[in-house]
Amino acid sequence: MKPAAFDYFAPKNIEEALALLGEHGYDAKPLAGGQSLVPTMNFRLAQPTVLVDLNGIDELFFIRESGDGLRIGAMTRQRAVERSPLVQRRAPLIHETMPHIAHPQIRNRGTFGGSLAHADPASELPALAVTLDARLRVQSSRGERWVAARDFYLDLFATDMQPDELLVEIAIPDLPARTGWAFDEVARRHGDYAMAGAAATVTLAEDGTIAAARLVYLSVGDFPTQAVQAEALLTGEQPTAALIRAAAETAAAQDIDPGSDIHASADYRRHLAKVLAGRVLARAVERAKMTADDRR
Amino acid sequence: MRAVGSSIQRSDAVDKVTGRAAYAGDIDLPGQAWLAIVYAPSPHAHITRIDTAAALAAAGVLAVLTAADVPVNEYGLILPDQPVLCGPGSTVQAETVRWEADHLALVVAETAEQAQAAAKLVQVEYTALPVITDPLAALAPDATVIHPHPFSAFPYGQRDNTSNLLLEYHLRRSDVDEGFAQADVIVESTYRTHAQEHAYLQPEAGLAFVREDGRIEVIAAGQWMHEDRAQIAHTLGLPAERIVVRYPAIGGAFGGREDLSVQIVLALAAWKTGRPVKIVWSREESIRGHHKRHPFVIHAKWGATKAGKIIAAQMDVTSDAGAYAYTSTKVLGNATLMCLGPYEIPNVHVDARTVYTNNCPSGAFRGFGAPQGHFAAEGQMNKLAEALGMDPVELRMRNVIHDGSILATRSAVPAGCTAEEVLAEAARRGGWKKNGIGYWVLGSETDAAPLRNTQYPISIARGVGIALCFKNVGFSLGFPEACHAWVELHGTSAIERALVGCVGAEVGQGAHSAFAQIAAEALGLDVAQVEVVAHDTDVTGSSGSASASRMTFMAGNAILGAAQQALAQWQDEERPARADFVFHPRPTSGYDRKTGESDPNITYGYCAQVADVEVDMATGHVKVKRLISVNDVGRAVNPAQVEGQIEGAVAQSVGWTLLENFIQKDGRTLTPHLSNYLIPGVADVVEEIVPVILEVPDPQGPLGIRGMAEMPFIPTAPAIAAAIHNALGVWYNELPLTPEKVWRGLSANPFPQE
């Protein structure tokens, strides 16, 4: 199918884009990589009357270091993030996860900020943003504000942004010392949306206990789901296999409420959540130990 | 260079790769109008009124056609049980919709957009009827009867109009109870197989127009031109000669174009409006609107002696025909025999039936009942081997059919049976060998206990499985098989050029290249000197369908016959020398309705496969690491194309086994898109496919050639199921083997932990 008719604008800078979004409000949609919006429009599930194409706004394309981490422009292509040595060094969890996102053709076009703003509960990047305590810079003609990723996701495809606001930049803080990370997901096919996925970071204290743990799921709820009870169970304890198993069971049983669809039942998703938690936590702990050893 | 046996480039390769090949959707005719279809409002309903006034008044609309506009409102490949358009105004049969994709009305307009917009304005009033989705429930005495009216023709005697039973077959050989009494082991299981979407690259599309000579020409992909023509002519009430069917480039068929889709409605619209009319189905229309592989439920009880001889087999077979018959009766005919596998079984009792429901019609799809039948038969063989403590290859070797073996139909296996050869070759390549006393055993490198990596919590189990199949080549059970061809030789002293007329469909399998290679071989020419003429029904008589693994076999024989006669005329100084030939293979006979006694098939093809799998025991995800497919093709006309057929079949069968899941609920398709009906991508098929070609000539085949296109689909599912059992110790009897299903099986049968 083809989309319904719409007006098309191609602003050259952020200011012009914000003016257009301010003028058209709910009727407008920013067009980033188009990997979700365009199919949605073709199926007539979305019928914006105005498209504001961000692809000509050079100032939204960047990856740079800051004092405490990385700054990524919202329009940076996912493939550029995947191939960036900076990202590999300072945000290894993102580097490890990028190949799981769909297929290279989609990552060539899809953008880092587009995926975050689209807020698909099955997408990897929103879960990573929550895991890494990313902060998102949101602008409008009225001004700008920073939002923590964990406050950004409100519901299915719904974020904290107003219709006149635009996500322009993402700040990814460095991982603390002695921190390990891991990502894993289970999909029916190579490159498909996952039936369930999980990201984790684990920070070890000097005495080898877990100082902090973060475990965030995708595809098991309406938005990235942080397994807070499992995290609490891990904190302050020695990272044994038994502890990880207990945390995985807690996460699957108490932290999530997955749904059923034609690809997986809720029961199976819950089971996958347990398996994935076990796998990502175990790998994050291993890596945390390795970085602790490296620094000794 | 010999023409046959060379992997020369196929004749349509460059056009298809460069985009020059014209598929139906690529073709436009001057002055063409567009067609849109109004579909059923409910999967089962009595249509009381159709109001077309608003649609007729809409912009650009030329005509709105309903049941009253169809001269003979019934069609079907085997029996005419399907209305062209449902609703009041023609027959009682046509007043009911039985399927969500039944057509109510046709809107013809200047543009596709106008036609689609106007189609939404057609008003329908109806009374909903109970929707029947389970073939076993459909047989209950109080079930609503989906086809309570007599058909104008029914080729199987008297039909019971008070039941949803479409057809049943029975096979009886000796005494199955006596057989079980002699058995040392008996295994019993219920197997369930699922529907499959063909998912060809090109959704249905076509054009029709009235030619200057007054004939109606239909341009649309199909598998059997003359049969398409006959069905179109029947519905229009015209003699067949008034219709011309032309095949453009065809983007895959696999049985899915055996039955008609857009052809009749295009012809009707062009005839009624006098305008050329075009339609291109969306992928959603294609998935909802054409038939699927039959779901089957097969209850199996087999017995064997300690010596490893199968002594008895009892099968109860039910297939879901869906809303209309399509080729359900023919698929049932195949499954009735092939659910027994390629084995000598002295005592047999098969009851098989196909049943109407309100699901999407089931019909032809690569394998045609054999994949479903063999999933049960090969599952039973593997379980009997386990029960006997015997290697599964050794058990098969002790029972496999040979030339002259008597089948359950009490007729002999035709000469050229190589079931044992393909099995032995697959076994050797898969790691089996004969031990000191001549028994087949799995070699030491792979017969160790499944490898398990116990690094928490990842644990991979590995396994290997084998399966064997046979499949008829050509139409079965008394159908009058034939194939027309002509050969015309041009030149003066030497033959410079040959034309070959044979309208067998080039559906992407390479048939036309094979025709040219066979003709070149027979005539002693270079393939470049041979031109195949195949564009429409005027070229020559019927070739039969590009199905049943028959096209190269039948057309090859017809072309060889024509070539021989043309060469004789050439010797007699005829210029050009031309000969027509009709090939008739040896006749077969239909099942006796009580005992199944018959000579069911012309000949068979044979394939064996070995699957190596890895199962993630935590998630249930199955990965096929290697699939060896050993196929006796008699003689490979074009080895690269034969390998392509094997690899394509394996991709399709791995998809059916592990991934593809066509889901309907209350008669509605829940997976009408390729985003939720998951076909395998290249990374999901098999890490390594090993296609192995054997060339033992078939005495009936042209130059020894056998049919081979379906066979490499058939053993895959049972081979993978056997490999998963080898890995996990769990039998899976229900397809598809999704991760969730494998996980559930594991949870119910925990693997022994270290």
PDB file of C-alpha atoms in Angstrom, chain B residues 225-361:
ATOM      1  CA  MET B 225      -2.476 -23.428 -19.504  1.00  0.00           C
ATOM      2  CA  HIS B 226      -5.075 -25.706 -21.034  1.00  0.00           C
ATOM      3  CA  GLU B 227      -6.720 -26.466 -17.694  1.00  0.00           C
ATOM      4  CA  ASP B 228      -6.870 -22.729 -16.889  1.00  0.00           C
ATOM      5  CA  ARG B 229      -8.494 -22.209 -20.280  1.00  0.00           C
ATOM      6  CA  ALA B 230     -11.051 -24.973 -19.696  1.00  0.00           C
ATOM      7  CA  GLN B 231     -12.121 -23.551 -16.323  1.00  0.00           C
ATOM      8  CA  ILE B 232     -12.385 -19.983 -17.634  1.00  0.00           C
ATOM      9  CA  ALA B 233     -14.437 -21.164 -20.641  1.00  0.00           C
ATOM     10  CA  HIS B 234     -16.744 -23.213 -18.382  1.00  0.00           C
ATOM     11  CA  THR B 235     -17.674 -20.228 -16.212  1.00  0.00           C
ATOM     12  CA  LEU B 236     -18.257 -17.945 -19.194  1.00  0.00           C
ATOM     13  CA  GLY B 237     -20.313 -20.590 -20.972  1.00  0.00           C
ATOM     14  CA  LEU B 238     -18.033 -20.349 -23.995  1.00  0.00           C
ATOM     15  CA  PRO B 239     -16.234 -23.035 -25.976  1.00  0.00           C
ATOM     16  CA  ALA B 240     -12.591 -23.400 -24.956  1.00  0.00           C
ATOM     17  CA  GLU B 241     -11.453 -22.121 -28.354  1.00  0.00           C
ATOM     18  CA  ARG B 242     -12.860 -18.693 -27.480  1.00  0.00           C
ATOM     19  CA  ILE B 243     -10.283 -18.337 -24.696  1.00  0.00           C
ATOM     20  CA  VAL B 244      -6.528 -17.860 -25.075  1.00  0.00           C
ATOM     21  CA  VAL B 245      -4.353 -18.259 -21.992  1.00  0.00           C
ATOM     22  CA  ARG B 246      -0.908 -16.702 -22.115  1.00  0.00           C
ATOM     23  CA  TYR B 247       1.781 -17.216 -19.485  1.00  0.00           C
ATOM     24  CA  PRO B 248       4.063 -14.248 -18.815  1.00  0.00           C
ATOM     25  CA  ALA B 249       7.182 -14.698 -16.682  1.00  0.00           C
ATOM     26  CA  ILE B 250       6.143 -16.595 -13.559  1.00  0.00           C
ATOM     27  CA  GLY B 251       7.594 -15.849 -10.129  1.00  0.00           C
ATOM     28  CA  GLY B 252       7.331 -19.262  -8.500  1.00  0.00           C
ATOM     29  CA  ALA B 253       4.378 -21.631  -8.179  1.00  0.00           C
ATOM     30  CA  PHE B 254       5.081 -24.692  -5.977  1.00  0.00           C
ATOM     31  CA  GLY B 255       1.487 -25.874  -6.526  1.00  0.00           C
ATOM     32  CA  GLY B 256       0.039 -22.549  -5.447  1.00  0.00           C
ATOM     33  CA  ARG B 257      -0.880 -21.597  -8.995  1.00  0.00           C
ATOM     34  CA  GLU B 258      -2.395 -24.982  -9.841  1.00  0.00           C
ATOM     35  CA  ASP B 259      -5.842 -23.632  -8.958  1.00  0.00           C
ATOM     36  CA  LEU B 260      -7.214 -20.429 -10.417  1.00  0.00           C
ATOM     37  CA  SER B 261      -7.047 -17.062  -8.670  1.00  0.00           C
ATOM     38  CA  VAL B 262      -7.503 -13.946 -10.837  1.00  0.00           C
ATOM     39  CA  GLN B 263      -8.068 -15.586 -14.231  1.00  0.00           C
ATOM     40  CA  ILE B 264     -11.846 -16.019 -14.299  1.00  0.00           C
ATOM     41  CA  VAL B 265     -12.729 -12.652 -12.790  1.00  0.00           C
ATOM     42  CA  LEU B 266     -10.386 -10.892 -15.218  1.00  0.00           C
ATOM     43  CA  ALA B 267     -11.914 -12.665 -18.207  1.00  0.00           C
ATOM     44  CA  LEU B 268     -15.425 -11.908 -16.981  1.00  0.00           C
ATOM     45  CA  ALA B 269     -14.636  -8.229 -16.370  1.00  0.00           C
ATOM     46  CA  ALA B 270     -12.955  -7.781 -19.765  1.00  0.00           C
ATOM     47  CA  TRP B 271     -15.802  -9.573 -21.527  1.00  0.00           C
ATOM     48  CA  LYS B 272     -18.527  -7.555 -19.762  1.00  0.00           C
ATOM     49  CA  THR B 273     -16.871  -4.132 -20.110  1.00  0.00           C
ATOM     50  CA  GLY B 274     -15.064  -4.553 -23.431  1.00  0.00           C
ATOM     51  CA  ARG B 275     -12.001  -2.969 -21.815  1.00  0.00           C
ATOM     52  CA  PRO B 276      -8.653  -4.542 -21.054  1.00  0.00           C
ATOM     53  CA  VAL B 277      -8.723  -5.183 -17.286  1.00  0.00           C
ATOM     54  CA  LYS B 278      -5.815  -5.583 -14.897  1.00  0.00           C
ATOM     55  CA  ILE B 279      -5.430  -6.643 -11.277  1.00  0.00           C
ATOM     56  CA  VAL B 280      -2.422  -7.024  -8.983  1.00  0.00           C
ATOM     57  CA  TRP B 281      -3.065  -8.676  -5.640  1.00  0.00           C
ATOM     58  CA  SER B 282      -1.361  -7.322  -2.563  1.00  0.00           C
ATOM     59  CA  ARG B 283       0.651  -9.778  -0.501  1.00  0.00           C
ATOM     60  CA  GLU B 284      -2.207  -9.812   1.987  1.00  0.00           C
ATOM     61  CA  GLU B 285      -4.719 -10.725  -0.718  1.00  0.00           C
ATOM     62  CA  SER B 286      -2.353 -13.438  -1.909  1.00  0.00           C
ATOM     63  CA  ILE B 287      -1.887 -14.984   1.529  1.00  0.00           C
ATOM     64  CA  ARG B 288      -5.589 -14.825   2.360  1.00  0.00           C
ATOM     65  CA  GLY B 289      -6.754 -15.617  -1.146  1.00  0.00           C
ATOM     66  CA  HIS B 290      -5.010 -18.754  -2.367  1.00  0.00           C
ATOM     67  CA  HIS B 291      -4.946 -22.278  -0.968  1.00  0.00           C
ATOM     68  CA  LYS B 292      -2.434 -23.760   1.492  1.00  0.00           C
ATOM     69  CA  ARG B 293      -0.719 -27.078   2.154  1.00  0.00           C
ATOM     70  CA  HIS B 294      -3.228 -29.446   3.804  1.00  0.00           C
ATOM     71  CA  PRO B 295      -3.154 -29.791   7.566  1.00  0.00           C
ATOM     72  CA  PHE B 296      -3.352 -33.502   8.449  1.00  0.00           C
ATOM     73  CA  VAL B 297      -4.062 -35.495  11.577  1.00  0.00           C
ATOM     74  CA  ILE B 298      -2.693 -39.027  11.270  1.00  0.00           C
ATOM     75  CA  HIS B 299      -3.142 -41.674  13.923  1.00  0.00           C
ATOM     76  CA  ALA B 300      -0.591 -44.440  13.367  1.00  0.00           C
ATOM     77  CA  LYS B 301      -0.180 -47.891  14.881  1.00  0.00           C
ATOM     78  CA  TRP B 302       2.667 -50.012  13.535  1.00  0.00           C
ATOM     79  CA  GLY B 303       4.030 -53.371  14.650  1.00  0.00           C
ATOM     80  CA  ALA B 304       7.344 -55.128  13.988  1.00  0.00           C
ATOM     81  CA  THR B 305       9.020 -58.402  14.835  1.00  0.00           C
ATOM     82  CA  LYS B 306      12.273 -58.763  16.773  1.00  0.00           C
ATOM     83  CA  ALA B 307      13.911 -59.560  13.447  1.00  0.00           C
ATOM     84  CA  GLY B 308      13.155 -56.024  12.349  1.00  0.00           C
ATOM     85  CA  LYS B 309      10.340 -56.760   9.896  1.00  0.00           C
ATOM     86  CA  ILE B 310       7.370 -54.414   9.823  1.00  0.00           C
ATOM     87  CA  ILE B 311       4.428 -56.738  10.141  1.00  0.00           C
ATOM     88  CA  ALA B 312       1.401 -54.433  10.317  1.00  0.00           C
ATOM     89  CA  ALA B 313       0.417 -50.816   9.870  1.00  0.00           C
ATOM     90  CA  GLN B 314      -2.896 -49.233  10.746  1.00  0.00           C
ATOM     91  CA  MET B 315      -3.443 -45.585   9.792  1.00  0.00           C
ATOM     92  CA  ASP B 316      -6.309 -43.205  10.324  1.00  0.00           C
ATOM     93  CA  VAL B 317      -5.787 -40.143   8.161  1.00  0.00           C
ATOM     94  CA  THR B 318      -7.797 -36.914   8.131  1.00  0.00           C
ATOM     95  CA  SER B 319      -7.025 -33.843   6.079  1.00  0.00           C
ATOM     96  CA  ASP B 320      -8.642 -30.429   6.259  1.00  0.00           C
ATOM     97  CA  ALA B 321      -9.867 -29.602   2.754  1.00  0.00           C
ATOM     98  CA  GLY B 322     -10.993 -26.132   3.774  1.00  0.00           C
ATOM     99  CA  ALA B 323     -13.952 -24.412   2.163  1.00  0.00           C
ATOM    100  CA  TYR B 324     -13.567 -25.817  -1.369  1.00  0.00           C
ATOM    101  CA  ALA B 325     -12.133 -29.009  -2.789  1.00  0.00           C
ATOM    102  CA  TYR B 326      -9.291 -27.640  -4.934  1.00  0.00           C
ATOM    103  CA  THR B 327      -7.025 -30.724  -5.263  1.00  0.00           C
ATOM    104  CA  SER B 328      -7.925 -32.173  -1.854  1.00  0.00           C
ATOM    105  CA  THR B 329      -9.146 -35.465  -3.284  1.00  0.00           C
ATOM    106  CA  LYS B 330      -5.908 -35.964  -5.237  1.00  0.00           C
ATOM    107  CA  VAL B 331      -3.731 -35.021  -2.274  1.00  0.00           C
ATOM    108  CA  LEU B 332      -5.712 -37.514  -0.205  1.00  0.00           C
ATOM    109  CA  GLY B 333      -5.062 -40.180  -2.833  1.00  0.00           C
ATOM    110  CA  ASN B 334      -1.324 -39.672  -2.487  1.00  0.00           C
ATOM    111  CA  ALA B 335      -1.348 -39.458   1.300  1.00  0.00           C
ATOM    112  CA  THR B 336      -3.377 -42.679   1.561  1.00  0.00           C
ATOM    113  CA  LEU B 337      -0.456 -44.596   0.066  1.00  0.00           C
ATOM    114  CA  MET B 338       2.482 -42.467   1.201  1.00  0.00           C
ATOM    115  CA  CYS B 339       1.567 -42.537   4.879  1.00  0.00           C
ATOM    116  CA  LEU B 340       2.998 -46.065   4.731  1.00  0.00           C
ATOM    117  CA  GLY B 341       6.418 -44.943   3.519  1.00  0.00           C
ATOM    118  CA  PRO B 342       8.529 -46.796   0.951  1.00  0.00           C
ATOM    119  CA  TYR B 343       8.277 -50.103   2.820  1.00  0.00           C
ATOM    120  CA  GLU B 344       6.970 -53.615   2.319  1.00  0.00           C
ATOM    121  CA  ILE B 345       4.221 -54.080   4.872  1.00  0.00           C
ATOM    122  CA  PRO B 346       2.265 -57.355   4.680  1.00  0.00           C
ATOM    123  CA  ASN B 347      -0.769 -56.287   6.727  1.00  0.00           C
ATOM    124  CA  VAL B 348      -2.242 -52.863   6.134  1.00  0.00           C
ATOM    125  CA  HIS B 349      -5.382 -51.027   7.148  1.00  0.00           C
ATOM    126  CA  VAL B 350      -5.693 -47.382   6.105  1.00  0.00           C
ATOM    127  CA  ASP B 351      -8.785 -45.218   6.482  1.00  0.00           C
ATOM    128  CA  ALA B 352      -8.285 -41.787   4.953  1.00  0.00           C
ATOM    129  CA  ARG B 353     -10.655 -38.896   4.492  1.00  0.00           C
ATOM    130  CA  THR B 354     -10.699 -35.255   3.530  1.00  0.00           C
ATOM    131  CA  VAL B 355     -13.263 -32.954   5.081  1.00  0.00           C
ATOM    132  CA  TYR B 356     -14.768 -29.565   4.286  1.00  0.00           C
ATOM    133  CA  THR B 357     -14.360 -26.764   6.854  1.00  0.00           C
ATOM    134  CA  ASN B 358     -14.561 -22.968   6.715  1.00  0.00           C
ATOM    135  CA  ASN B 359     -10.769 -22.662   6.686  1.00  0.00           C
ATOM    136  CA  CYS B 360      -8.733 -21.458   3.744  1.00  0.00           C
ATOM    137  CA  PRO B 361      -8.973 -24.159   1.051  1.00  0.00           C
TER     138      PRO B 361
END
